[in-house]
Structure formats: C-alpha cells, structure tokens
Coordinates of C-alpha atoms in Angstrom, one line a residue:
Chain J
M1 CA 26.0 -75.5 65.1
N2 CA 26.5 -76.9 68.6
R3 CA 30.2 -77.1 68.1
I4 CA 30.2 -73.5 66.9
A5 CA 28.2 -72.5 70.0
L6 CA 30.6 -74.2 72.3
A7 CA 33.7 -72.9 70.5
M8 CA 32.3 -69.4 70.9
L9 CA 31.7 -70.1 74.6
F10 CA 35.1 -71.6 75.4
G11 CA 36.9 -69.3 73.0
R12 CA 36.9 -66.4 75.5
P13 CA 38.4 -68.0 78.6
G14 CA 38.3 -64.8 80.7
R15 CA 34.7 -64.1 80.1
Y16 CA 33.8 -67.8 80.5
A17 CA 35.7 -68.1 83.7
A18 CA 33.9 -65.0 85.1
M19 CA 30.6 -66.5 84.3
V20 CA 31.4 -69.9 85.8
C21 CA 33.0 -68.3 88.9
G22 CA 30.0 -66.1 89.6
L23 CA 27.5 -68.9 89.2
S24 CA 29.6 -71.5 91.1
F25 CA 30.0 -69.1 94.0
A26 CA 26.2 -68.6 94.1
V27 CA 25.7 -72.4 94.0
L28 CA 28.3 -72.8 96.7
L29 CA 26.6 -70.2 98.9
M30 CA 23.1 -71.6 98.5
T31 CA 24.1 -75.2 98.8
Q32 CA 26.4 -74.8 101.7
Q33 CA 24.0 -72.6 103.7
T34 CA 21.2 -75.1 103.1
A35 CA 23.5 -78.0 104.2
I36 CA 24.3 -76.1 107.4
F37 CA 20.6 -75.4 108.0
L38 CA 19.8 -79.1 107.6
G39 CA 22.6 -79.9 110.0
V40 CA 21.2 -77.4 112.5
L41 CA 17.8 -78.9 112.1
I42 CA 19.1 -82.4 112.7
K43 CA 21.2 -81.3 115.6
S44 CA 18.1 -79.7 117.1
T45 CA 16.6 -83.2 117.5
G46 CA 19.0 -83.8 120.4
P47 CA 18.8 -87.4 121.8
L48 CA 16.8 -88.5 118.7
Q49 CA 20.1 -88.5 116.9
Y50 CA 21.5 -91.4 118.9
V51 CA 18.7 -93.2 120.8
G52 CA 17.8 -96.2 118.6
N53 CA 15.6 -99.3 119.0
V54 CA 12.7 -97.3 120.3
D55 CA 9.2 -97.2 118.7
I56 CA 7.4 -94.5 120.7
W57 CA 8.5 -91.5 122.7
V58 CA 6.0 -90.6 125.4
S59 CA 5.7 -87.4 127.4
T60 CA 3.0 -85.2 128.9
Q61 CA 0.3 -83.6 126.9
H62 CA 1.0 -80.4 125.0
T63 CA 4.6 -81.3 124.6
K64 CA 5.8 -79.4 121.5
Y65 CA 9.2 -80.8 120.7
I66 CA 12.0 -83.0 122.1
N67 CA 13.6 -80.3 124.3
M68 CA 10.3 -78.9 125.6
A69 CA 8.9 -81.7 127.8
R70 CA 7.6 -81.6 131.4
S71 CA 8.3 -84.3 134.0
I72 CA 6.2 -87.4 134.0
R73 CA 4.9 -89.2 137.0
N74 CA 6.5 -92.6 137.8
Q75 CA 3.1 -94.3 137.8
D76 CA 2.6 -93.3 134.2
L77 CA 5.5 -95.5 133.3
Y78 CA 3.7 -98.6 134.7
R79 CA 0.4 -97.6 133.1
V80 CA 2.1 -97.3 129.7
E81 CA 3.8 -100.6 130.2
S82 CA 0.5 -102.3 131.0
L83 CA -1.1 -101.2 127.7
P84 CA -1.7 -104.0 125.1
G85 CA 1.1 -104.2 122.5
V86 CA 3.8 -102.6 124.7
A87 CA 6.9 -104.8 125.2
W88 CA 8.6 -102.4 127.6
A89 CA 8.7 -98.8 128.7
E90 CA 11.8 -97.2 130.2
P91 CA 12.4 -93.8 131.8
F92 CA 14.6 -91.3 130.0
C93 CA 15.7 -87.9 131.3
S94 CA 17.3 -85.1 129.4
A95 CA 17.9 -82.1 131.6
K96 CA 20.2 -79.2 132.1
S97 CA 22.6 -79.4 135.0
M98 CA 25.8 -77.7 136.2
A99 CA 29.2 -79.5 136.4
E100 CA 31.8 -78.3 138.8
L101 CA 35.4 -79.2 138.2
P102 CA 38.0 -79.9 141.0
D103 CA 39.6 -76.6 140.3
G104 CA 36.4 -74.7 140.9
K105 CA 35.5 -74.0 137.3
F106 CA 32.0 -75.0 136.3
H107 CA 30.2 -75.7 133.0
A108 CA 26.6 -76.2 132.0
V109 CA 26.0 -79.8 130.8
Q110 CA 23.1 -81.8 129.3
L111 CA 22.4 -84.6 131.7
V112 CA 21.0 -87.8 130.1
G113 CA 19.5 -90.3 132.5
I114 CA 18.9 -93.8 131.3
D115 CA 17.5 -97.0 132.9
R116 CA 20.1 -98.8 135.0
S117 CA 19.2 -102.3 134.1
T118 CA 18.5 -102.1 130.4
L119 CA 20.6 -99.0 129.6
V120 CA 18.1 -98.1 126.9
G121 CA 19.0 -94.7 125.6
Q122 CA 22.7 -95.5 125.9
P123 CA 25.4 -93.6 123.9
P124 CA 26.0 -95.2 120.6
M125 CA 29.8 -95.6 121.0
M126 CA 32.2 -96.1 123.9
V127 CA 35.7 -94.5 123.5
R128 CA 37.1 -95.6 126.8
G129 CA 35.8 -97.6 129.7
K130 CA 32.8 -100.0 129.8
L131 CA 29.2 -99.0 129.5
S132 CA 28.3 -101.5 132.2
N133 CA 30.4 -99.4 134.7
L134 CA 27.5 -97.0 134.6
R135 CA 25.6 -99.4 136.9
G136 CA 28.0 -98.4 139.8
P137 CA 27.1 -95.7 142.3
D138 CA 27.5 -92.0 141.4
T139 CA 28.9 -92.9 138.0
V140 CA 28.8 -90.9 134.8
L141 CA 30.1 -91.1 131.2
L142 CA 31.5 -88.0 129.5
D143 CA 31.1 -87.2 125.9
A144 CA 34.4 -87.3 123.9
S145 CA 33.4 -84.5 121.6
Q146 CA 33.2 -82.0 124.4
R147 CA 36.2 -83.1 126.4
G148 CA 37.6 -79.6 126.1
C149 CA 35.0 -78.4 128.6
F150 CA 36.5 -80.8 131.2
P151 CA 40.2 -80.1 131.1
G152 CA 42.3 -82.7 133.0
I153 CA 39.2 -84.9 133.8
D154 CA 39.6 -88.5 132.7
V155 CA 38.3 -91.9 133.6
G156 CA 38.6 -92.4 137.4
D157 CA 38.4 -88.7 138.2
E158 CA 35.6 -87.0 140.0
L159 CA 33.6 -83.9 139.5
R160 CA 30.4 -82.5 141.0
L161 CA 27.0 -82.4 139.4
N162 CA 24.4 -80.2 141.0
G163 CA 26.6 -80.2 144.1
Q164 CA 26.7 -84.1 144.2
R165 CA 29.9 -86.1 143.7
A166 CA 30.1 -87.9 140.4
R167 CA 32.8 -90.4 139.3
V168 CA 33.8 -90.6 135.6
V169 CA 33.8 -94.3 134.5
G170 CA 34.0 -93.9 130.8
I171 CA 34.3 -91.7 127.8
C172 CA 31.6 -92.1 125.1
R173 CA 30.7 -90.6 121.8
A174 CA 27.2 -89.2 121.2
K175 CA 25.7 -86.3 119.3
T176 CA 25.1 -83.0 121.2
D177 CA 22.0 -80.9 120.6
I178 CA 21.8 -77.5 119.0
L179 CA 23.3 -75.8 122.0
S180 CA 26.4 -78.1 122.0
R181 CA 26.3 -78.5 125.8
P182 CA 28.5 -81.4 126.8
L183 CA 26.5 -84.6 127.3
V184 CA 26.9 -86.4 130.6
F185 CA 25.3 -89.9 130.7
T186 CA 24.2 -91.5 134.0
T187 CA 21.5 -93.8 135.3
H188 CA 18.0 -92.5 135.8
K189 CA 18.4 -93.0 139.6
N190 CA 21.6 -90.8 139.6
A191 CA 20.0 -88.3 137.4
V192 CA 17.4 -87.6 140.1
R193 CA 20.2 -86.4 142.2
F194 CA 22.3 -84.8 139.5
A195 CA 19.5 -82.8 137.9
P196 CA 18.2 -79.6 139.6
T197 CA 14.7 -80.9 138.9
G198 CA 15.2 -83.7 141.5
K199 CA 12.6 -86.5 141.5
H200 CA 10.9 -84.9 138.6
A201 CA 13.8 -85.6 136.3
M202 CA 12.0 -88.1 134.0
N203 CA 10.6 -86.2 131.1
W204 CA 10.3 -88.9 128.5
M205 CA 9.4 -92.6 128.4
L206 CA 11.0 -94.8 125.7
V207 CA 8.5 -97.5 124.6
K208 CA 9.2 -100.6 122.6
L209 CA 6.3 -102.5 121.0
K210 CA 5.8 -106.2 120.7
P211 CA 6.5 -107.5 117.2
G212 CA 3.8 -106.8 114.7
E213 CA 2.1 -104.1 116.7
N214 CA 0.8 -101.0 115.0
V215 CA 2.8 -97.9 116.2
L216 CA 0.0 -95.4 115.4
R217 CA -2.6 -97.5 117.2
V218 CA -0.6 -97.8 120.4
C219 CA 0.2 -94.0 120.2
Q220 CA -3.6 -93.4 120.0
D221 CA -4.2 -95.7 122.9
I222 CA -1.6 -93.8 125.0
Q223 CA -3.1 -90.5 124.1
E224 CA -6.7 -91.5 124.6
Q225 CA -6.5 -93.7 127.7
L226 CA -3.6 -92.1 129.6
H227 CA -3.9 -88.5 128.4
L228 CA -0.2 -88.4 127.5
A229 CA 1.6 -87.3 124.3
A230 CA 3.0 -90.2 122.3
F231 CA 5.0 -89.8 119.1
P232 CA 6.6 -92.3 116.8
A233 CA 10.3 -91.5 116.7
D234 CA 10.2 -90.2 113.1
K235 CA 7.3 -88.0 113.9
L236 CA 8.9 -86.5 116.9
R237 CA 12.0 -85.8 114.8
W238 CA 9.9 -84.0 112.3
I239 CA 7.8 -81.9 114.7
T240 CA 11.0 -80.9 116.5
M241 CA 12.5 -79.6 113.2
K242 CA 9.2 -78.0 112.3
Y243 CA 9.1 -76.2 115.6
I244 CA 12.6 -74.9 115.0
I245 CA 11.6 -73.7 111.5
S246 CA 8.4 -72.0 112.5
E247 CA 9.1 -70.8 116.0
T248 CA 12.6 -69.5 115.7
A249 CA 14.3 -67.0 113.3
I250 CA 16.9 -69.6 112.3
G251 CA 15.0 -70.7 109.3
L252 CA 14.3 -67.1 108.2
N253 CA 18.0 -66.2 108.6
F254 CA 19.2 -69.1 106.5
L255 CA 16.4 -68.4 104.0
M256 CA 17.7 -64.8 103.6
T257 CA 21.2 -66.1 103.0
I258 CA 20.0 -68.6 100.5
L259 CA 17.9 -66.0 98.7
L260 CA 20.9 -63.7 98.7
G261 CA 22.9 -66.5 97.1
L262 CA 20.2 -66.9 94.4
L263 CA 20.2 -63.1 93.8
V264 CA 24.0 -62.9 93.6
G265 CA 23.9 -65.9 91.2
L266 CA 21.2 -64.4 89.1
V267 CA 22.8 -60.9 88.9
I268 CA 26.3 -62.2 88.1
S269 CA 25.2 -64.9 85.6
A270 CA 22.7 -62.5 83.9
A271 CA 25.3 -59.7 83.7
T272 CA 28.2 -61.8 82.5
F273 CA 26.1 -63.9 80.1
N274 CA 24.6 -60.7 78.7
Q275 CA 28.1 -59.3 78.3
F276 CA 29.1 -62.5 76.6
T277 CA 26.2 -62.2 74.2
T278 CA 27.0 -58.6 73.6
D279 CA 30.5 -59.5 72.6
N280 CA 29.2 -62.2 70.3
L281 CA 26.4 -60.2 68.7
P282 CA 28.4 -59.3 65.6
H283 CA 29.1 -63.0 65.2
F284 CA 25.5 -64.0 65.7
A285 CA 24.7 -61.4 63.1
V286 CA 27.1 -63.0 60.6
L287 CA 25.6 -66.4 61.3
K288 CA 22.1 -64.9 60.8
A289 CA 23.2 -63.3 57.5
I290 CA 24.6 -66.5 56.1
G291 CA 21.3 -68.2 56.7
T292 CA 21.2 -69.5 60.2
R293 CA 17.7 -69.6 61.4
S294 CA 16.7 -67.8 64.6
S295 CA 15.5 -71.1 66.1
T296 CA 19.0 -72.4 65.6
L297 CA 20.6 -69.4 67.2
V298 CA 18.2 -69.8 70.2
R299 CA 19.4 -73.4 70.6
M300 CA 23.0 -72.2 70.4
V301 CA 22.4 -69.6 73.2
L302 CA 20.5 -72.2 75.3
L303 CA 23.4 -74.7 74.8
Q304 CA 25.9 -72.1 76.0
G305 CA 23.7 -71.2 79.0
V306 CA 23.1 -74.9 80.0
T307 CA 26.8 -75.8 79.6
T308 CA 27.8 -72.8 81.7
G309 CA 25.1 -73.7 84.3
L310 CA 26.0 -77.4 84.5
I311 CA 29.7 -76.7 84.9
S312 CA 29.1 -74.1 87.5
Y313 CA 26.7 -76.4 89.3
G314 CA 29.3 -79.2 89.4
I315 CA 32.0 -76.8 90.7
G316 CA 29.6 -75.2 93.2
V317 CA 28.2 -78.4 94.6
G318 CA 31.6 -80.0 94.6
L319 CA 33.0 -77.1 96.6
A320 CA 30.0 -77.1 99.0
A321 CA 30.6 -80.8 99.6
L322 CA 34.3 -80.1 100.3
V323 CA 33.4 -77.3 102.7
S324 CA 30.9 -79.6 104.4
L325 CA 33.5 -82.4 105.0
P326 CA 34.8 -81.1 108.4
G327 CA 31.2 -81.0 109.6
R328 CA 30.9 -84.8 109.0
A329 CA 33.6 -85.6 111.6
P330 CA 32.1 -87.3 114.7
D331 CA 33.2 -84.5 117.1
A332 CA 32.8 -81.6 114.7
E333 CA 31.6 -78.3 116.1
L334 CA 30.5 -77.3 112.6
T335 CA 27.4 -79.0 111.5
S336 CA 26.2 -79.7 108.0
H337 CA 24.1 -82.3 106.3
F338 CA 24.6 -82.9 102.6
P339 CA 22.0 -85.4 101.3
W340 CA 21.7 -86.3 97.6
Q341 CA 18.3 -84.5 97.6
L342 CA 20.2 -81.3 98.4
M343 CA 22.6 -81.9 95.5
L344 CA 19.6 -82.4 93.2
G345 CA 17.7 -79.5 94.6
A346 CA 20.7 -77.2 94.0
L347 CA 20.0 -77.7 90.3
A348 CA 16.8 -75.7 90.6
P349 CA 18.4 -72.3 91.3
V350 CA 21.0 -72.9 88.6
V351 CA 18.1 -73.6 86.1
I352 CA 16.4 -70.4 87.2
C353 CA 19.7 -68.4 86.7
V354 CA 20.4 -70.0 83.4
V355 CA 16.9 -69.6 82.1
I356 CA 16.6 -65.9 83.1
S357 CA 20.1 -65.1 81.8
S358 CA 19.5 -67.0 78.5
L359 CA 16.1 -65.4 78.0
V360 CA 17.7 -61.9 78.0
S361 CA 20.3 -63.1 75.5
I362 CA 17.8 -65.0 73.4
W363 CA 15.7 -61.9 73.1
R364 CA 18.6 -59.9 71.9
V365 CA 19.8 -62.5 69.4
V366 CA 16.3 -63.0 68.0
R367 CA 15.8 -59.3 67.6
L368 CA 19.3 -58.9 66.1
D369 CA 19.2 -57.4 62.6
P370 CA 21.7 -59.1 60.4
V371 CA 22.1 -56.0 58.3
V372 CA 24.8 -54.9 60.9
V373 CA 27.2 -57.2 59.1
F374 CA 27.5 -54.6 56.3
Q375 CA 28.0 -51.7 58.7
Chain Z
M1 CA 8.6 -70.6 47.6
N2 CA 7.7 -67.8 45.2
R3 CA 9.7 -68.3 42.0
A4 CA 9.6 -66.0 39.0
S5 CA 9.3 -67.4 35.5
D6 CA 12.5 -66.1 33.9
S7 CA 15.1 -68.6 35.0
N8 CA 18.1 -67.0 33.2
T9 CA 17.9 -63.8 35.3
M10 CA 20.0 -64.2 38.5
V11 CA 19.1 -60.9 40.1
R12 CA 16.2 -58.7 39.2
L13 CA 15.2 -55.5 40.8
A14 CA 12.2 -53.5 39.7
G15 CA 11.5 -50.1 41.0
V16 CA 13.1 -50.7 44.4
T17 CA 12.9 -47.9 46.9
K18 CA 14.0 -47.9 50.5
S19 CA 13.3 -45.3 53.1
F20 CA 14.4 -45.2 56.7
G21 CA 12.3 -43.4 59.3
R22 CA 8.9 -41.8 58.9
G23 CA 7.3 -38.5 58.2
S24 CA 9.6 -35.4 58.1
S25 CA 12.6 -37.3 59.4
A26 CA 12.4 -40.0 56.7
V27 CA 15.6 -40.6 54.7
T28 CA 15.3 -42.2 51.3
A29 CA 18.3 -44.4 50.6
L30 CA 17.2 -46.0 47.3
R31 CA 15.1 -44.4 44.6
G32 CA 13.5 -46.6 42.1
I33 CA 16.3 -49.0 41.4
H34 CA 16.1 -51.3 38.3
L35 CA 18.6 -54.0 37.7
D36 CA 18.8 -57.2 35.8
C37 CA 21.9 -59.4 36.2
G38 CA 22.4 -62.6 34.2
A39 CA 24.4 -65.6 35.3
G40 CA 28.2 -65.7 35.0
R41 CA 28.8 -62.0 35.4
L42 CA 30.9 -60.0 37.7
I43 CA 29.0 -56.8 38.4
M44 CA 30.6 -53.8 40.2
L45 CA 28.7 -51.1 42.0
A46 CA 30.8 -47.9 42.4
G47 CA 29.8 -44.7 44.1
P48 CA 30.6 -42.3 47.0
S49 CA 30.0 -43.1 50.6
G50 CA 26.3 -42.8 51.7
C51 CA 25.0 -43.3 48.2
G52 CA 23.1 -46.4 49.1
K53 CA 25.4 -49.2 47.9
T54 CA 25.3 -51.1 51.2
T55 CA 21.5 -50.7 51.5
L56 CA 21.2 -52.1 48.0
L57 CA 23.4 -55.1 48.8
S58 CA 21.4 -55.8 51.9
I59 CA 18.2 -55.8 49.9
I60 CA 19.5 -58.0 47.2
S61 CA 20.7 -60.5 49.7
G62 CA 17.4 -60.6 51.5
I63 CA 18.8 -59.2 54.8
L64 CA 16.8 -56.0 54.5
S65 CA 13.4 -55.5 53.0
Q66 CA 12.6 -52.8 50.5
T67 CA 10.0 -50.1 51.0
S68 CA 8.5 -50.7 47.6
G69 CA 9.3 -52.5 44.4
D70 CA 10.3 -56.1 43.6
V71 CA 13.4 -58.1 44.3
E72 CA 14.1 -61.5 42.9
V73 CA 17.2 -63.6 43.3
C74 CA 17.5 -66.8 41.3
G75 CA 13.8 -66.6 40.7
V76 CA 13.0 -66.2 44.4
R77 CA 11.0 -63.2 45.4
W78 CA 12.2 -62.2 48.9
S79 CA 9.0 -60.4 49.8
G80 CA 7.0 -63.5 49.5
L81 CA 8.9 -65.4 52.1
N82 CA 8.8 -65.4 55.9
H83 CA 11.9 -65.0 58.0
A84 CA 12.7 -68.7 58.2
Q85 CA 12.3 -69.2 54.5
Q86 CA 14.4 -66.1 53.8
A87 CA 17.1 -67.6 56.1
R88 CA 17.0 -70.9 54.2
C89 CA 17.2 -69.2 50.8
R90 CA 20.1 -67.1 52.0
A91 CA 21.9 -70.2 53.1
E92 CA 21.2 -71.9 49.8
L93 CA 21.6 -69.1 47.3
V94 CA 23.8 -66.4 48.6
G95 CA 27.4 -66.2 49.7
Y96 CA 28.9 -63.1 51.4
V97 CA 32.3 -61.5 51.5
F98 CA 32.4 -58.5 53.9
Q99 CA 34.7 -55.5 54.1
H100 CA 35.9 -56.4 57.6
F101 CA 36.0 -60.2 56.9
Q102 CA 33.6 -60.9 59.7
L103 CA 35.3 -64.1 60.7
I104 CA 34.4 -65.4 64.2
P105 CA 37.6 -65.1 66.2
T106 CA 37.0 -68.0 68.5
L107 CA 36.5 -70.5 65.8
T108 CA 39.3 -72.2 63.8
I109 CA 39.6 -71.2 60.1
Q110 CA 38.0 -74.5 59.0
L111 CA 35.1 -74.1 61.4
N112 CA 34.5 -70.6 60.2
V113 CA 34.4 -71.8 56.6
A114 CA 32.1 -74.7 57.5
A115 CA 29.6 -72.4 59.2
P116 CA 27.3 -71.8 56.2
L117 CA 27.0 -75.6 55.7
L118 CA 26.4 -76.3 59.3
A119 CA 23.7 -73.5 59.2
R120 CA 22.0 -75.5 56.5
G121 CA 22.0 -78.6 58.6
V122 CA 24.8 -80.4 56.8
R123 CA 26.5 -83.0 59.0
Y124 CA 29.6 -81.9 60.8
R125 CA 32.1 -84.2 59.1
V126 CA 30.7 -83.5 55.6
A127 CA 30.8 -79.8 56.3
M128 CA 34.4 -79.9 57.6
K129 CA 35.5 -81.9 54.5
S130 CA 33.9 -79.3 52.2
A131 CA 35.5 -76.5 54.2
A132 CA 38.9 -78.1 53.8
R133 CA 38.3 -78.3 50.0
S134 CA 37.2 -74.7 49.9
L135 CA 40.3 -73.6 51.9
S136 CA 42.4 -75.6 49.5
D137 CA 40.8 -73.7 46.6
V138 CA 42.0 -70.4 48.1
G139 CA 45.4 -71.7 48.9
L140 CA 45.0 -72.0 52.7
D141 CA 44.9 -75.7 53.0
D142 CA 47.8 -75.8 55.5
R143 CA 46.2 -73.1 57.8
R144 CA 42.9 -74.8 58.5
N145 CA 43.5 -75.2 62.2
A146 CA 44.7 -71.6 62.7
M147 CA 42.7 -69.0 64.4
P148 CA 41.7 -65.8 62.4
A149 CA 43.9 -63.6 64.5
E150 CA 46.9 -65.6 63.4
L151 CA 46.4 -64.7 59.7
S152 CA 47.2 -61.6 57.8
G153 CA 44.4 -59.4 56.4
G154 CA 44.8 -60.9 52.9
M155 CA 44.6 -64.4 54.3
Q156 CA 41.5 -63.6 56.3
Q157 CA 39.8 -62.2 53.3
R158 CA 40.7 -65.4 51.4
V159 CA 39.1 -67.4 54.3
A160 CA 36.0 -65.2 54.0
L161 CA 35.9 -66.0 50.3
A162 CA 36.3 -69.7 51.0
R163 CA 33.4 -69.4 53.5
A164 CA 31.3 -67.6 50.9
L165 CA 31.9 -70.2 48.3
V166 CA 31.8 -73.4 50.4
A167 CA 28.0 -73.8 50.0
Q168 CA 28.3 -73.2 46.3
P169 CA 26.0 -70.2 46.2
R170 CA 24.4 -68.9 43.0
L171 CA 25.0 -65.3 44.0
L172 CA 28.1 -63.9 45.7
I173 CA 27.7 -60.5 47.4
C174 CA 30.9 -58.7 48.2
D175 CA 31.0 -55.5 50.2
E176 CA 34.3 -53.6 49.5
P177 CA 36.3 -56.8 49.6
T178 CA 39.6 -55.1 48.8
A179 CA 39.2 -52.1 51.2
N180 CA 41.4 -53.5 53.9
L181 CA 43.9 -55.1 51.6
D182 CA 47.1 -53.9 50.0
R183 CA 47.3 -53.5 46.3
T184 CA 48.8 -56.9 45.5
T185 CA 46.5 -58.8 47.8
G186 CA 43.5 -56.8 46.5
E187 CA 44.4 -57.8 42.9
L188 CA 44.6 -61.4 44.0
M189 CA 41.3 -61.2 45.7
M190 CA 39.7 -59.7 42.6
Q191 CA 41.2 -62.4 40.4
M192 CA 39.6 -65.0 42.7
L193 CA 36.2 -63.3 42.6
H194 CA 36.5 -63.1 38.8
A195 CA 37.2 -66.8 38.7
A196 CA 34.3 -67.4 41.0
S197 CA 32.0 -65.7 38.6
R198 CA 33.1 -68.0 35.9
S199 CA 33.0 -71.2 37.8
N200 CA 30.4 -73.6 36.9
D201 CA 30.4 -75.9 39.8
I202 CA 26.8 -76.3 40.9
S203 CA 24.7 -76.6 37.8
S204 CA 24.8 -75.7 34.1
R205 CA 24.4 -72.1 35.2
A206 CA 27.2 -70.0 36.4
R207 CA 27.4 -67.7 39.4
T208 CA 26.8 -64.0 39.6
V209 CA 29.2 -61.9 41.7
I210 CA 28.1 -58.4 42.8
V211 CA 30.9 -56.3 44.2
V212 CA 30.6 -52.9 45.9
T213 CA 33.8 -51.0 45.7
H214 CA 35.5 -47.6 46.1
D215 CA 38.6 -48.9 44.5
F216 CA 38.8 -47.8 40.9
R217 CA 41.7 -50.1 40.2
T218 CA 39.5 -53.2 40.7
L219 CA 36.8 -52.1 38.3
R220 CA 38.7 -53.5 35.3
F221 CA 37.7 -57.0 36.5
A222 CA 34.0 -56.1 36.0
D223 CA 31.8 -57.4 33.2
L224 CA 29.3 -54.6 34.1
I225 CA 29.9 -51.5 36.0
Y226 CA 27.1 -49.6 37.7
Q227 CA 27.4 -46.2 39.3
M228 CA 25.4 -45.1 42.3
E229 CA 24.7 -41.7 43.6
D230 CA 22.0 -40.3 45.9
G231 CA 20.1 -43.6 45.9
R232 CA 20.0 -44.0 42.1
L233 CA 21.7 -46.6 39.9
W234 CA 22.7 -46.4 36.3
P235 CA 25.3 -48.0 34.0
A236 CA 28.7 -46.3 34.4
N237 CA 29.3 -43.2 32.3
E238 CA 32.3 -42.5 30.1
S239 CA 34.1 -40.4 32.7
L240 CA 33.9 -43.2 35.2
L241 CA 35.1 -45.7 32.6
A242 CA 38.0 -43.4 31.8
Q243 CA 39.0 -43.3 35.4
V244 CA 38.8 -47.1 35.4
W245 CA 41.0 -47.3 32.4
Q246 CA 43.5 -44.9 33.9
A247 CA 43.6 -46.9 37.2
A248 CA 44.2 -50.1 35.3
M249 CA 47.1 -48.5 33.3
E250 CA 48.7 -47.3 36.5
T251 CA 48.4 -50.8 38.0
D252 CA 50.0 -52.4 35.0
T253 CA 52.8 -49.8 35.0
A254 CA 53.4 -50.3 38.7
S255 CA 53.6 -54.1 38.3

C-alpha cells in the first residue's frame, strides 16, 4: 500500500508542489533566521573569535561579558603572573577610539592593544605587511574587512587616532564584533595614547598556564586571592552569548521570527495537506470499501506526510545553507553560523508540522464512512 | 469469525431493516428484507431511485450495518465482527463494481487493479502479476500502464471489473454498472458479469453476482430478478418481467 500512498501523493504535482513549497519556505525561514542569530551571538564574542592560545581571561570583579570590562591596574598583571601555575600573563586592550583620515573624515574604530614583545592577541592573518612591524613607534594594523571605512589609506599612510599620529604598517584579517567597527591593532603601549581612556586602557589580561595546570583551580585562585574576575575562554564566550540573549531584545526578535516561520509552516502544511486529503477522501473510501484496514490507511497518510516533510526539510535546509554561504566569507558583512546541530534541529519543527497536519488527515480518514462509494 | 451452518447459501438476509436518523425525523430505508442467494447466480435488483437498493447493497457488503435483522455472507455474520474483521472479510469475500467506476486517477490501471490484493497484504510483485492477469481477462492487457483518464468509460468499467475480480471474491456487488456506458458497452459488461457468476476459479463453489440496475435491457442476463420499492423487496412480478422481455426484444432487433 506504500506504493499506492506515494502514487497518490506524487500523482497531483500541483498540490504536492504547493505543500512542499510552503513547508520548505517555513524551514528556510526558521533555519536561516536561527543561523543568523547564531552568527550574531558568535560575533558578539568580539576578540574571543580570533585570540587563541590563551587559557584564562582576567578582568575586574563584576565583569559581565567581553565588551563590558573596566580597566585593570598594571600591578594586577604582576600579581597574576606570580600565582602558582601561571606561565605568563599579558595585557590586552579592547577600546573604542576615533580615527581621523587625512581628508578630515573620521570613523569610530575598535582599538586592540596587544603586548609589544610577545604580540599575544595578534590578528590571525596578515594580508599585507609584517606583524613584527607593529613593534615600531606609532604603528597600527588595519583590518582588511573594513577597508571601505578608510578610503585611500594603505600601508605606509598615516591617520590620526584620538588626535595622535598613527602609521599604517600592515593590513590584517580578523573578525569584528557585533557592531562591525573597524579593528585597529596596535601595541599596548600605543593603545594608551590612541584610546581615550589613556593609561587605563588595559581592560583584560590574557593568561597562559603551565602544562598540566588545572584551569578552574587557577581561576579560583585569581578570584579568591586577587579579587579579580577570571574566566576560561570557553566560559567567557558562553556568558557573553548568554548576556546578549538575556539582556538584549535580539534573542526575542529572532525568536519571534522563528516562531512566525513555524506558524507559517504549520498553517500552510496543515491547510494544503488537509486539502490533499480532502481531494483523496473518495479514493480512501474506495480503499476502505475494498477491505483496507483503517490502520493501513493511517500508515499511508503518515507515509505521505513524512515523505512531504522530509523532502521539504531537505529543500528548506539546502536553501538556508545556500543563503548562508555569503556569510561564511572572511570579510562578510552578513553573519550566519550553520552548524550540523542546526540542520538536525530543523527537523523538529518539520516533525511538528507533519504530525499536526497528519493528525487532522488521519482523523478524517479514520472517520470516513466507506458507504460514500455507493453515493 | 462467526460462520453460519448452511454453507450452500452465499447471501442470507433475514428481517433486515435500516433506519436513518432518530425520533420523528427517522427515515426507514429498508423494511424487513428477506433474501437467500445461492452460489453461481446472477441476481438483479431493480427499482426506482430512493427505494433502498444502494442501502441494501451497502448492508450486504458489510459497509453499512443494519438496524435490525441478520446478514450473512458466505456464512459470515457481519454483525458479529469488529471493524478490522469486517475489513478483512470484505477484502477476502467481496468484490465491487461501482456506477462511477471509482478508479483512483493517480494510479496506473495495473496498480488500481492490484489494490484489493495489496490491501490484503499480498506482496507487490505477486499482486501486480495477478492484476496483469485480471486485466488480460477483461481484454485490457495492453493498457496496464495507462492512467484511468486515458481510457474510455467502457474501458474504465472493465478495469473496475478486473479490480473486483482480482482477489477472486465469492460475492460480486455491482451498483448500476451499465449506467454510464453506451448500449453496446453495457451489453459487453453484462456478459462479463454473467460469465463471472459462472466462473469457478476459487473453489468447487461458484460466485454470486448481485447487480443493482435501472436498465431493463440488462435484466435478461439475470438468473433471478428482485424488485424493490419503498424499502421492500420481492421477486419480480409479471409486469416487470414483461418489460424485461420487451427490452430484450428491442435489443435483439436493434442489433
């Protein structure tokens, strides 16, 4: 009877296409919006996206997430370094500043100050110039993805940061934060001059542990002995995303869109599947009259629903992946994250739509009186 | 399964009544119907529209349950069975030919014919083989991959007959099988139904064919004619038989 069920399903291409299109669109909407939301969350982690080889991020007490940290005193850096288990601790600054171009135009930038000698916190990729050039006086690296903010500025050119002269010695590639401000890398010493906060520019310490040391134990030591906030990198990433979800309306807005997608999918699939069943009721009645059991008819309806759902799921997720492709480019303005868990998770709303749509149809088929075949 | 003792009787109805609705709005469609049909007979039920013919067919075939009385088909008492058992018995015992053919338009002819076997759980390949054989019996072997819409009305009714016979039922129920056919095709259909009542392909017992019709010209194929009016059934009277004879003569003259 499975072949009969499928032949009934595919035998009406128009109706079938309407069902698949509706459900695919809903899957696309839900999956794509979720992918963008995940992308936004990841982008909100700012420097955590590109700073590697660090075990612990340290800042002042009550720090809530990566972009909400106060300045740390220089002596705290030495105190952290002196703790047992710590291999090294380096200053890291992430601060807003203002870049002024030679033609007088200006642009808000995100200044990233890293240690001059070790260059810990460096951009992950250089496009032009050498990273070591950053050790020179008044030098900066510009982020390639935001070059449009600095028209005509190239390696060797100058601009002004916080009123101070800065020389561009390289173009790098790193990931901007959620505000997409252009990243400007410099040394921590320069950052003190380039950032409006001045000598209070350091707001994070990057800590590396000696091999075999327990990250959580050292974090606890930092918190208890130095009264500073210390986070393993993964935890800081998570609390940053959690903060964005709970303290901003971004999550709620995306949730509304995703629920809207679910609702659209549910309504379209239920309406079209119900219409499909209505069209086929006389045929189900014939099958019932010639001796097909209700349980077999239920299986047929479920097979039709599951087949429609799976094909729609495939098309919807495929389209969502295609739409997300531009967001995967290194300098993409669009942001989306499309992990396999999202692909798997997109099955859940499809199952909900299929089950609810099928239940309505099953109810009608089970209650169908085969006597209509004689009428 | 609840089987009656008399194995020679194919269909037995005893005091069957059927009412629709309740109270003052109740409509009585059948009033104390008695019927005994033996094997190997073609029985025709004639009567005006609304006299209860279709209701009677539905009750005989186990699709509708009677308000009172007993119905047995091939020794099986429908009222003693649950829905699943009734479905199984319908699949095993009864074949149907409907007035409007009732073929599923999105299935090929062969799959339409195979449907009763698939409903019984017969394997796909076996069912399709049997369907091809059945289509061959009604002269449509070469159209097995066609869709119903590609066939004429006569051909579709032959497909419906092939579907009704594919599972080799003991009882064939036909609701106005010639109503949508022209005279020649209708004659051909009746000849096939007559042959079906004589075929002896499943056991030592032959098949019973019950045909409801408005078409007096087809009554001459009947072994027994019953007349229905106002929910009552009785053997055809002389005036009806005279009309039958007259129709048969006209048919012969025309041909």
